[in-house]
Coordinates of N, CA, C and O in Angstrom, one line a residue:
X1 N -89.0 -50.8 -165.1 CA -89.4 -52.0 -164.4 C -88.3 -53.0 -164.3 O -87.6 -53.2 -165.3
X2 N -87.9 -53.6 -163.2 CA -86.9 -54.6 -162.8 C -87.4 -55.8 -162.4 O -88.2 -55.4 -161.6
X3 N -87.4 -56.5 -162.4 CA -87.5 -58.0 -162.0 C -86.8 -58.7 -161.2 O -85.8 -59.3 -161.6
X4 N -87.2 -58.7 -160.2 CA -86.2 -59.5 -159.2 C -86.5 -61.0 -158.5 O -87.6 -61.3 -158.3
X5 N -85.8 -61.6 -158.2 CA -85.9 -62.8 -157.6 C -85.5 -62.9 -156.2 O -84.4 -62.5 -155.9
X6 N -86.6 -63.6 -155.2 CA -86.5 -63.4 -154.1 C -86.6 -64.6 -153.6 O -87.4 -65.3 -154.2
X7 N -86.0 -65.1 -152.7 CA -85.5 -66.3 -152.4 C -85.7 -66.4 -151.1 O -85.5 -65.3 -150.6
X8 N -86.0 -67.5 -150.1 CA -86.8 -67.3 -148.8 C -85.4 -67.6 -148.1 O -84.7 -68.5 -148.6
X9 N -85.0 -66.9 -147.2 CA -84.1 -67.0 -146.6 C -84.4 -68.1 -145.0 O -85.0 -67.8 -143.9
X10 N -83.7 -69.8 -145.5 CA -84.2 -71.3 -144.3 C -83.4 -70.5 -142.8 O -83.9 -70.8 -141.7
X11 N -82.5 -69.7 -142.9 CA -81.9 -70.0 -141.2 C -83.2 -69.1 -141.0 O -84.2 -69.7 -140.7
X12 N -83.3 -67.8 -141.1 CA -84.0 -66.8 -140.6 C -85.2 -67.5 -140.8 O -85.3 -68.0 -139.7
X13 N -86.1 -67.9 -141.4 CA -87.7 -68.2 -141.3 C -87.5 -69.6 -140.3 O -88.5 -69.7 -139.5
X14 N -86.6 -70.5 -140.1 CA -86.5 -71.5 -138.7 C -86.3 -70.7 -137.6 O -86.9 -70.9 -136.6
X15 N -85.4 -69.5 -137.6 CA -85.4 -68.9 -136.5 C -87.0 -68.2 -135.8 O -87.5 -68.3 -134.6
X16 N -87.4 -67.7 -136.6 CA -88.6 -67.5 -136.7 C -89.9 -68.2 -136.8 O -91.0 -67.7 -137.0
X17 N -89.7 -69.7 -136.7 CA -90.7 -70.5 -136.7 C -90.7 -71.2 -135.2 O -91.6 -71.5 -134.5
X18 N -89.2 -71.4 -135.1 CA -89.2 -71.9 -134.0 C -89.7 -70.5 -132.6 O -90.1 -70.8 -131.5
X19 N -89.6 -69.5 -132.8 CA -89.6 -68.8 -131.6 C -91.5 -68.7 -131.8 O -92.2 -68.9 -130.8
X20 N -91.8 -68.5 -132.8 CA -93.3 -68.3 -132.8 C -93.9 -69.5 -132.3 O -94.4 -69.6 -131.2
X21 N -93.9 -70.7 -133.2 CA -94.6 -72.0 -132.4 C -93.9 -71.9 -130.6 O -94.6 -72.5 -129.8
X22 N -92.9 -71.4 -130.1 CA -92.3 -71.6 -128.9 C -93.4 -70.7 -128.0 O -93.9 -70.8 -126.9
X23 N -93.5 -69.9 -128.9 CA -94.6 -68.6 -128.2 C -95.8 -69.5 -127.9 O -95.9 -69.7 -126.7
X24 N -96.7 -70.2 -128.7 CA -97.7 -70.7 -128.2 C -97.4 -71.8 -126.9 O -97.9 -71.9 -125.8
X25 N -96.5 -72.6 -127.5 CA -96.0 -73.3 -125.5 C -95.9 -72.5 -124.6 O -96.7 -72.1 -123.7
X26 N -94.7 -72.1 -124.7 CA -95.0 -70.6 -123.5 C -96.1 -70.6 -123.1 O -96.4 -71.4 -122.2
X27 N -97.0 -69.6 -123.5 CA -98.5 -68.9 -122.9 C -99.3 -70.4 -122.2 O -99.9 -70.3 -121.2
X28 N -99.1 -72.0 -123.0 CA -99.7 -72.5 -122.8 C -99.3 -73.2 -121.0 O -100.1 -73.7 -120.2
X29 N -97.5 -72.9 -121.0 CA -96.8 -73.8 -119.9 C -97.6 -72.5 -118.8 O -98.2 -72.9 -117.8
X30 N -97.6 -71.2 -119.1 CA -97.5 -70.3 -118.5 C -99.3 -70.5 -117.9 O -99.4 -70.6 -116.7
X31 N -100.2 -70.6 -118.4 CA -101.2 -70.5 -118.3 C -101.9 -71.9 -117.4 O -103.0 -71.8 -116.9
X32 N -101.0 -73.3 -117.3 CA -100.7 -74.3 -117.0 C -100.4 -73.8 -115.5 O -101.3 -73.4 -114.8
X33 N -99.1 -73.8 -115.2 CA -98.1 -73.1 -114.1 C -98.8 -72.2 -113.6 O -99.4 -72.7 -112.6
X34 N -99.4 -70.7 -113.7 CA -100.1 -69.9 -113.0 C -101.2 -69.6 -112.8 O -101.6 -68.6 -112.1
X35 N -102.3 -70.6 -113.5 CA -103.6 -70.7 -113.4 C -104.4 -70.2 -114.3 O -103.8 -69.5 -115.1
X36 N -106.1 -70.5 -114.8 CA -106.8 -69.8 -115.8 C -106.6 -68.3 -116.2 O -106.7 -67.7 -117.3
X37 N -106.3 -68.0 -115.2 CA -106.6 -66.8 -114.9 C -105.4 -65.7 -116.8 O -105.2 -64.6 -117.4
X38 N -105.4 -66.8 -116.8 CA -103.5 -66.0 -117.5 C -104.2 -66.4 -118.5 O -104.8 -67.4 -118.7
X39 N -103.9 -65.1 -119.7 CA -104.3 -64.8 -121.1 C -103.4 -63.7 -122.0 O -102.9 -62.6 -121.6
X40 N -103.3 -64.2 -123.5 CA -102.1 -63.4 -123.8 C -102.5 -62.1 -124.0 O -103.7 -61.9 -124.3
X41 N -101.4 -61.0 -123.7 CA -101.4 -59.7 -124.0 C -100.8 -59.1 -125.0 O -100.8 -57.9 -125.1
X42 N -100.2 -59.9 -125.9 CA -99.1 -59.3 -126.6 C -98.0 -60.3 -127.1 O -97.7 -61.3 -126.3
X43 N -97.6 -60.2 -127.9 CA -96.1 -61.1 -128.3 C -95.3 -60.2 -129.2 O -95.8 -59.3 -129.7
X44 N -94.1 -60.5 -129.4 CA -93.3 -59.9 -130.7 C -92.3 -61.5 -130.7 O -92.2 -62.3 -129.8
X45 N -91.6 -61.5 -131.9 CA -91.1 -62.5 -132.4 C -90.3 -62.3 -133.1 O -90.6 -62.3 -134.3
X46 N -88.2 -62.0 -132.7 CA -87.3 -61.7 -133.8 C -86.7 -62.6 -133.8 O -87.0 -63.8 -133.6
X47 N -85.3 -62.0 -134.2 CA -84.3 -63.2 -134.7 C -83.2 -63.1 -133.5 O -82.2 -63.8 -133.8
X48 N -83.2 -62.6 -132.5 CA -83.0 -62.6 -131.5 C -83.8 -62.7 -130.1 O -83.5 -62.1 -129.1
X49 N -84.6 -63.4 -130.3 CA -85.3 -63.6 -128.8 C -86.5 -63.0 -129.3 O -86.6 -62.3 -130.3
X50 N -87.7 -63.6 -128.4 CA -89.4 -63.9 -128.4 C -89.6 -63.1 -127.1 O -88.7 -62.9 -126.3
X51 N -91.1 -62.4 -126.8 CA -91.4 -62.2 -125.6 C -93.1 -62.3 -125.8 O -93.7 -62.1 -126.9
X52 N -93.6 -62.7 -124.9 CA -94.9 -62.9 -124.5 C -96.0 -61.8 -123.3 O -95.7 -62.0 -122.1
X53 N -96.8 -61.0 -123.5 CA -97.2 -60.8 -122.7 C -98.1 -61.3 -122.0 O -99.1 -61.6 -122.8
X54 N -98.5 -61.5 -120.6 CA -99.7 -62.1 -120.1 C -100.3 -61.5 -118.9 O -99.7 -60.9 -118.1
X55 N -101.1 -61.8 -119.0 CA -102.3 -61.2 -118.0 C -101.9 -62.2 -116.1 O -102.3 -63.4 -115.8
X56 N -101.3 -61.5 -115.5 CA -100.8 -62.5 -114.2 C -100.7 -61.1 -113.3 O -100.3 -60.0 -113.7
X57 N -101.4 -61.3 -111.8 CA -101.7 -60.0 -110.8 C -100.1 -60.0 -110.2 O -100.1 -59.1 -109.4
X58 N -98.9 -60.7 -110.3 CA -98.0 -60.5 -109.3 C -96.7 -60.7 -110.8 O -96.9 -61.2 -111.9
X59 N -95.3 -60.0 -110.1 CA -94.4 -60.4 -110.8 C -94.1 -61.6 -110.7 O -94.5 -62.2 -109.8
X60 N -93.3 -62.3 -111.6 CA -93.1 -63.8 -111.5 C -92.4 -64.3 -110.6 O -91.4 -63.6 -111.0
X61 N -91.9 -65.1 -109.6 CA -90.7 -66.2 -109.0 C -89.8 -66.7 -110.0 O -90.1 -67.2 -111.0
X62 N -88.6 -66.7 -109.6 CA -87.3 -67.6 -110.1 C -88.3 -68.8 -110.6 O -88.4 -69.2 -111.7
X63 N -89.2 -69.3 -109.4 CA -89.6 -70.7 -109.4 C -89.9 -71.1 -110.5 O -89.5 -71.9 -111.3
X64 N -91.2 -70.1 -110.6 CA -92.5 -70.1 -111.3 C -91.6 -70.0 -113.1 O -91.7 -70.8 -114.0
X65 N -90.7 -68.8 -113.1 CA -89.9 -68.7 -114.7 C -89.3 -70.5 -114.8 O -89.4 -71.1 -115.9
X66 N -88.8 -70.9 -113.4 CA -88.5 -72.7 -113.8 C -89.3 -73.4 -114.3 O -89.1 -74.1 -115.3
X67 N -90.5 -73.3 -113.6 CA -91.5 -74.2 -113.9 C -91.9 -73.9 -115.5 O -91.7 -74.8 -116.4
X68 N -92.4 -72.6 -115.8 CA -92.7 -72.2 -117.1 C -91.5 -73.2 -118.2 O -91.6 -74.0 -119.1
X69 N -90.6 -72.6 -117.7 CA -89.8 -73.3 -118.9 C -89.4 -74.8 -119.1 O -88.8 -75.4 -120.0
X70 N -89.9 -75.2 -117.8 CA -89.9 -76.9 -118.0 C -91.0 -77.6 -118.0 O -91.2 -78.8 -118.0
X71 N -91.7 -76.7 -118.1 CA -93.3 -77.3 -118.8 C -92.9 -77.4 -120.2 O -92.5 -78.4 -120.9
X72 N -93.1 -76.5 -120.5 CA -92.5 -75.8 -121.8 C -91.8 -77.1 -123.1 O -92.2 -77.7 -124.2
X73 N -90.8 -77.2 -122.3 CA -89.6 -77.6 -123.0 C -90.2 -79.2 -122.6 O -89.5 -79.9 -123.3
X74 N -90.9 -79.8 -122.0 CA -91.9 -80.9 -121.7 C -92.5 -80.8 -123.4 O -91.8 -81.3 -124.3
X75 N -93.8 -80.2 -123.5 CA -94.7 -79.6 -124.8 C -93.5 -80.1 -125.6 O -93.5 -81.3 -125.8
X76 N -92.1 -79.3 -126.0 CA -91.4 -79.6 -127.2 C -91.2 -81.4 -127.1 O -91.2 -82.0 -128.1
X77 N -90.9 -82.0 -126.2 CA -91.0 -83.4 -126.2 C -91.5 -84.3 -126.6 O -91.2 -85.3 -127.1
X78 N -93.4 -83.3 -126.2 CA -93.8 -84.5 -126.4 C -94.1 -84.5 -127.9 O -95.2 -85.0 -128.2
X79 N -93.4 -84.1 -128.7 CA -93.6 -84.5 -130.7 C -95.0 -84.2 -131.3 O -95.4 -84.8 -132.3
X80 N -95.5 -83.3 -130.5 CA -96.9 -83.2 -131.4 C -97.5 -82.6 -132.2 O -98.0 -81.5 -132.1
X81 N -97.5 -83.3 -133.2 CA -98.2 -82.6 -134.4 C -99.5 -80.9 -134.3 O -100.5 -80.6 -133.7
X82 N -98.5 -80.0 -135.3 CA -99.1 -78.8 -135.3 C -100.1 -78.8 -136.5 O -99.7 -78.5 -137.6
X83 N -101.5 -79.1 -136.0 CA -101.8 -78.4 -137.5 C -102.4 -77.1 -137.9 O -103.3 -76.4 -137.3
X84 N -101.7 -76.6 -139.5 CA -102.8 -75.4 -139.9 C -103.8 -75.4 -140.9 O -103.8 -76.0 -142.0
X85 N -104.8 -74.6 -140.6 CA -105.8 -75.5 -141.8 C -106.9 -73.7 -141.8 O -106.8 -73.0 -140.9
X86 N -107.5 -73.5 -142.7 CA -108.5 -72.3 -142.8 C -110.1 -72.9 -142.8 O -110.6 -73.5 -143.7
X87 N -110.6 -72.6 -142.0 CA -111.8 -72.6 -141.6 C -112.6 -71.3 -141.5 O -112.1 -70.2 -141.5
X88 N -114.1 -71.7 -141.3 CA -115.2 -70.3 -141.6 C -115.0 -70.3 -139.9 O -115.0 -71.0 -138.9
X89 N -115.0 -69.0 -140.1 CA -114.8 -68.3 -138.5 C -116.1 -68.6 -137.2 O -116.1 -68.4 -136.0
X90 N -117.0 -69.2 -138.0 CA -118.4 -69.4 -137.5 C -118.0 -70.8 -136.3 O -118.2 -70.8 -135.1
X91 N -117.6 -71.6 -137.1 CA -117.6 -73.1 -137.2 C -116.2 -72.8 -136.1 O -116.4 -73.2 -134.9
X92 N -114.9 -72.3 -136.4 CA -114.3 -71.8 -135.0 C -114.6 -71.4 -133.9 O -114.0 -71.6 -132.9
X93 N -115.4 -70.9 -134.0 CA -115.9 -70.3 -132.6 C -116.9 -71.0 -132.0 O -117.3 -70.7 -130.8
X94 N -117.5 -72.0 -132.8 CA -118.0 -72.7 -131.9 C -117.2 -74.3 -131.4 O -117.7 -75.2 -130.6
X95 N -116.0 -74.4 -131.8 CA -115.4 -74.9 -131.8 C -114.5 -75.0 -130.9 O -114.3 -76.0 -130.3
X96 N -114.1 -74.0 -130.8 CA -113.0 -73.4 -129.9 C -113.2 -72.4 -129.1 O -112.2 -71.9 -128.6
X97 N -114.4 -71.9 -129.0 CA -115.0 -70.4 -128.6 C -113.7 -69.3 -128.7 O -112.8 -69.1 -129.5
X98 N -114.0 -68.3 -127.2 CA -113.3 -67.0 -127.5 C -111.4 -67.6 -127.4 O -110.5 -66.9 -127.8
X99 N -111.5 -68.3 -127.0 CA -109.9 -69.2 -126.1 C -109.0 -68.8 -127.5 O -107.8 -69.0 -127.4
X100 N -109.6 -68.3 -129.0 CA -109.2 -68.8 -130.6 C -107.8 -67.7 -130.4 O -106.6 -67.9 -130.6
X101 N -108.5 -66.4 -129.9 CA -108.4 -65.2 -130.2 C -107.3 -64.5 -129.2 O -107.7 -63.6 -128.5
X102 N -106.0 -65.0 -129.1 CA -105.8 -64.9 -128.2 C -104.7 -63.5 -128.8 O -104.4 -62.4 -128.2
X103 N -104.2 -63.9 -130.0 CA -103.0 -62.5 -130.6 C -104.5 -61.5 -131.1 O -104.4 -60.8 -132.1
X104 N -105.7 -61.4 -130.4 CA -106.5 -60.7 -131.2 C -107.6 -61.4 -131.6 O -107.7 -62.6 -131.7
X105 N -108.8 -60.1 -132.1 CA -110.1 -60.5 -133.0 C -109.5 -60.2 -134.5 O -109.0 -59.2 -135.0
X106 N -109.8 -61.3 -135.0 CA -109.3 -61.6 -136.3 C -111.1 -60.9 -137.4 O -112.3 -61.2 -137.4
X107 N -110.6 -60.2 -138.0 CA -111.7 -59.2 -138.8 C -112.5 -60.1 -140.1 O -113.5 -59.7 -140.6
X108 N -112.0 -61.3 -140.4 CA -112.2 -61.8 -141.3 C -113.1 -63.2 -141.2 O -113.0 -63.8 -140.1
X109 N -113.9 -63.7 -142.3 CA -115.2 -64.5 -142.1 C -114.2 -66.1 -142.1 O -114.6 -67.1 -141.5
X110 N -113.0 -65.9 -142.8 CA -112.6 -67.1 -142.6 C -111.2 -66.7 -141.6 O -110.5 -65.7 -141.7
X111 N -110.8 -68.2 -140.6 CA -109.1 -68.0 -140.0 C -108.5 -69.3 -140.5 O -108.9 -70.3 -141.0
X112 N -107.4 -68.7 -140.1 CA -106.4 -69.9 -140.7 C -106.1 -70.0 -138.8 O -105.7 -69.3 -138.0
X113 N -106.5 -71.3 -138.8 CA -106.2 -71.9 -137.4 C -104.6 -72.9 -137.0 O -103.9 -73.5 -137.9
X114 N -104.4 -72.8 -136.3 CA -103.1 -73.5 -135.9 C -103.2 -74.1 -134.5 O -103.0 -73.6 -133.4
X115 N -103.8 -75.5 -134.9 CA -103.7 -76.0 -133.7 C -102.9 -77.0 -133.1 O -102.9 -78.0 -133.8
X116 N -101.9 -77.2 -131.8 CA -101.8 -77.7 -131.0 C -102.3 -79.5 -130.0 O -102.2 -79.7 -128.8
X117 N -102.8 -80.2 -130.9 CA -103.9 -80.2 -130.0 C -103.3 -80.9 -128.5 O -102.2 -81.4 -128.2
X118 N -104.5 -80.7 -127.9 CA -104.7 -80.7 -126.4 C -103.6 -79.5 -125.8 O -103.5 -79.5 -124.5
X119 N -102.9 -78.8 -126.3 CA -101.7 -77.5 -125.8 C -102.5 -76.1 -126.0 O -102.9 -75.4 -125.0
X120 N -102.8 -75.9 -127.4 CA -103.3 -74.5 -128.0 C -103.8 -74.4 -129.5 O -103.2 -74.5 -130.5
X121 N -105.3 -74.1 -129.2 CA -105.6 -73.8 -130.4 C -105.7 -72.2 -130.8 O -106.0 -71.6 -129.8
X122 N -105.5 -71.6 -131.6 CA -105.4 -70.0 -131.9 C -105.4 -69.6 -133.1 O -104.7 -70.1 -133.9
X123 N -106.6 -68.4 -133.4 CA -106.5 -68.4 -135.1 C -104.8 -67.4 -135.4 O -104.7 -66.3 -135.0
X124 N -104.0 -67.9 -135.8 CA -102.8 -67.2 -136.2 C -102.4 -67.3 -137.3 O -102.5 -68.3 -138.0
X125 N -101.9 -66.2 -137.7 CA -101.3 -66.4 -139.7 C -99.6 -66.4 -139.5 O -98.9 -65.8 -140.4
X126 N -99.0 -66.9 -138.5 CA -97.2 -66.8 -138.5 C -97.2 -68.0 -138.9 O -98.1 -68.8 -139.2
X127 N -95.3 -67.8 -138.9 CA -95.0 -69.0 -139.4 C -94.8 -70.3 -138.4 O -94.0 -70.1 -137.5
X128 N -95.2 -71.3 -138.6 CA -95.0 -72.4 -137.2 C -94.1 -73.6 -137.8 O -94.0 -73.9 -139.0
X129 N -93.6 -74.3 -136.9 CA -93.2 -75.6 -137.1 C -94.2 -76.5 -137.7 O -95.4 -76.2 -137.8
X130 N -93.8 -77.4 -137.9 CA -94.9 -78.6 -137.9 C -95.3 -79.8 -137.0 O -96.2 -80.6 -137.1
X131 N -94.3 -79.8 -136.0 CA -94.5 -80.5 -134.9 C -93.5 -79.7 -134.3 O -92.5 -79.1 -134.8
X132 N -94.1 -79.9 -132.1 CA -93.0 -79.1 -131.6 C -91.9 -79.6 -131.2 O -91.2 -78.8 -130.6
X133 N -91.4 -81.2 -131.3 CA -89.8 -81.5 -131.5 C -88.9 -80.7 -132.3 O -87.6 -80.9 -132.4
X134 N -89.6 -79.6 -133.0 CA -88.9 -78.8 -134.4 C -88.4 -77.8 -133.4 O -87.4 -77.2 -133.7
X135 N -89.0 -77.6 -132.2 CA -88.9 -76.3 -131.7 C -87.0 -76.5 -131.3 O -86.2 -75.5 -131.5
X136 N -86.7 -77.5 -130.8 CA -85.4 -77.8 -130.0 C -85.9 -77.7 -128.3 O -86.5 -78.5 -127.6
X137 N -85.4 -76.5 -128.2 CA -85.5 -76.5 -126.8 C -85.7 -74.7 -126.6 O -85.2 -73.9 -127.3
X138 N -86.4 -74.6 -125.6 CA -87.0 -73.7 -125.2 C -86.7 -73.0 -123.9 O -87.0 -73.7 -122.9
X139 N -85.8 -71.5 -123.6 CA -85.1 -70.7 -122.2 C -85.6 -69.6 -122.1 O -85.3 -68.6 -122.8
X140 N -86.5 -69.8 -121.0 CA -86.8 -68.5 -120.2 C -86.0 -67.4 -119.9 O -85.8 -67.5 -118.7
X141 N -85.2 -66.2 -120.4 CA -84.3 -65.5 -120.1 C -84.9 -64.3 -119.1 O -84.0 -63.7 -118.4
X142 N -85.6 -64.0 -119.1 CA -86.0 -63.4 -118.0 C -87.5 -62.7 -117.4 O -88.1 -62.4 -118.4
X143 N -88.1 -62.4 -116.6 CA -89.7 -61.7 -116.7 C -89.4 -60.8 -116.1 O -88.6 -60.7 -115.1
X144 N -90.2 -59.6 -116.8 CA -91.0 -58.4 -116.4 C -91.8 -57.9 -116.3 O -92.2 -57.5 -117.4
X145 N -93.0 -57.3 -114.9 CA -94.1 -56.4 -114.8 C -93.9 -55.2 -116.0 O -93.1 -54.3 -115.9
X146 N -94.6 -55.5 -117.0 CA -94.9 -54.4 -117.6 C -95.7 -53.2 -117.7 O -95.5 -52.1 -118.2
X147 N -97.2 -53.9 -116.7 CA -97.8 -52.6 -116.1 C -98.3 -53.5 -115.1 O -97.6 -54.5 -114.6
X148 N -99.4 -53.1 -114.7 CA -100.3 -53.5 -113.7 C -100.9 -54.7 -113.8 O -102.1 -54.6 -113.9
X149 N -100.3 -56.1 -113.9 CA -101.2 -56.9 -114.6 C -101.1 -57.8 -115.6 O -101.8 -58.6 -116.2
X150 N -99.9 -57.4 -115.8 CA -99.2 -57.5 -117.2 C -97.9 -58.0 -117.0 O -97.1 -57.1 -116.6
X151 N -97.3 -59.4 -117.2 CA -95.9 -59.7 -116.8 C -95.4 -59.9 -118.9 O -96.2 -59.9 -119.8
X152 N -94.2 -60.0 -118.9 CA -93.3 -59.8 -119.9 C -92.4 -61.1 -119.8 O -91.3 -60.9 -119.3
X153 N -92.7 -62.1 -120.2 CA -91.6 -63.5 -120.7 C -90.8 -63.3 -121.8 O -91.4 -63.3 -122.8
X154 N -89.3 -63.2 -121.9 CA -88.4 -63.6 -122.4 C -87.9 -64.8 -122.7 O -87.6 -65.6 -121.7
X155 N -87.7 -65.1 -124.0 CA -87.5 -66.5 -124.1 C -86.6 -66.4 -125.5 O -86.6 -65.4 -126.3
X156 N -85.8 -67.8 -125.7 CA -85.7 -67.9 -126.9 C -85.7 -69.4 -127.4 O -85.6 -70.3 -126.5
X157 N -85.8 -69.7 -128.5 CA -86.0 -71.0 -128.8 C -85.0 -71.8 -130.0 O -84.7 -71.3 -131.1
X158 N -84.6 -73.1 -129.6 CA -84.0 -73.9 -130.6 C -82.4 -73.3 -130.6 O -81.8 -73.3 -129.6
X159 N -81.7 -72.8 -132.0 CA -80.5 -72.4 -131.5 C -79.8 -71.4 -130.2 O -79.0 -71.4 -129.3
X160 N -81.0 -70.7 -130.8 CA -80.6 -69.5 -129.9 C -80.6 -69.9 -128.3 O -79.7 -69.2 -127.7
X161 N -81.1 -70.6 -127.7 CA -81.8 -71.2 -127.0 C -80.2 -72.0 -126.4 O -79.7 -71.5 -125.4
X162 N -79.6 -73.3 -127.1 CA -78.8 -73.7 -126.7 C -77.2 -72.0 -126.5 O -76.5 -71.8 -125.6
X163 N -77.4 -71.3 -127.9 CA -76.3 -70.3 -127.4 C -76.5 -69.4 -126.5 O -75.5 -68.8 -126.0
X164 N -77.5 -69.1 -126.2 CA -78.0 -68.6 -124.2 C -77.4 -69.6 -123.4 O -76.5 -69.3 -122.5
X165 N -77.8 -71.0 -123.7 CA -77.0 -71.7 -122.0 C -75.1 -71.8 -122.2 O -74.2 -71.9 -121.5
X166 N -75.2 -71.5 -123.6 CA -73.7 -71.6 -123.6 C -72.7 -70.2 -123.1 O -71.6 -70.0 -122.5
X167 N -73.6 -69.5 -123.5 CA -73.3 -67.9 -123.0 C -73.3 -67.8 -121.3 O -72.6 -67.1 -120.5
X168 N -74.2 -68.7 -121.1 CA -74.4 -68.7 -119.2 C -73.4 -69.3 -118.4 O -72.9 -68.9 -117.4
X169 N -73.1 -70.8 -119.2 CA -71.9 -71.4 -118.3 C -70.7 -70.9 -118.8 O -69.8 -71.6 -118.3
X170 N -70.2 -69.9 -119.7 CA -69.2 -68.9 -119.3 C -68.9 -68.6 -118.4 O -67.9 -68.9 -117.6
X171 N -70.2 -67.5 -118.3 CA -70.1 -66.7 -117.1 C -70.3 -67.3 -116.1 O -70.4 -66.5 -115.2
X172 N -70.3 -68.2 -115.7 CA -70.4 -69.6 -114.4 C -68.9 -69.6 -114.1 O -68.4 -69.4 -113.1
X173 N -68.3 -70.1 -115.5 CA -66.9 -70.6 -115.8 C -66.0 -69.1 -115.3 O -64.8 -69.3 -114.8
X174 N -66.3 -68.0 -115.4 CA -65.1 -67.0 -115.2 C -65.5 -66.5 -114.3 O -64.8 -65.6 -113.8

């Protein structure tokens, strides 16, 4: 038997806080920008870049990836308190109906909710900021159709985020 001590590693869990809370702006700018119609499919969340999937019938526009991301990065401005709190799944759903469930049906009588308010409510157990001024700033790096129906948002958030535009006006520069 060994005993070890495990220590939470601050850059990596902010990297990771900021791209996940970034993910709920996203879907929310995105769902804003292209209509009801858009609902999430999917997300992953590293320490190098976030992607979102969503339910959208056409590949995206330059335009449309602008708009998404200056909605977006709007949401991190406006400083709004995120909260998380565990509630009986009953009392969510009538609350918030199916709109909760967007990473999924959560199997359990109680969720731990994270909400947004007026942006996004969703039962989620990641880790989030606490308000989205924490996020920094938020860059669309690129979309892809991943099937039929299905578009693919790349993004990253807060550092990473400023070292993408810094990487871009290089390549501007040479």
């Amino acid at each position: 038997y060994q005993r070890r001590v495990h220590g939470i590693d601050w850059e990596r869990r902010t990297i990771l806080r900021r791209h996940h809370t970034a993910t709920h702006l996203v879907y929310a700018s995105a769902k804003k920008i292209l209509g009801p119609h858009v609902w999430q499919n999917g997300a992953r969340k590293t320490l190098e870049y976030a992607h979102l999937d969503i339910t959208h019938f056409d590949s995206l526009t330059g335009a449309e990836e602008v708009a998404i991301e200056r909605e977006a990065n709007q949401l991190v401005l406006s400083n709004s308190q995120i909260k998380k709190y565990f509630t009986e799944k009953s009392v969510a759903e009538k609350q918030f109906g199916f709109s909760l469930y967007q990473g999924g049906i959560v199997p359990e009588k109680q969720l731990r909710i994270v909400d947004i308010t007026g942006i996004d409510t969703e039962a989620c157990c990641g880790t989030h900021c606490d308000s989205t001024n924490e996020i920094g700033y938020i860059k669309i790096l690129s979309s892809v159709k991943v099937s039929d129906g299905v578009i693919r948002l790349y993004f990253v958030a807060g550092g990473r985020a400023i070292q993408e535009n810094l990487k871009q006006k290089e390549i501007v520069e040479d």
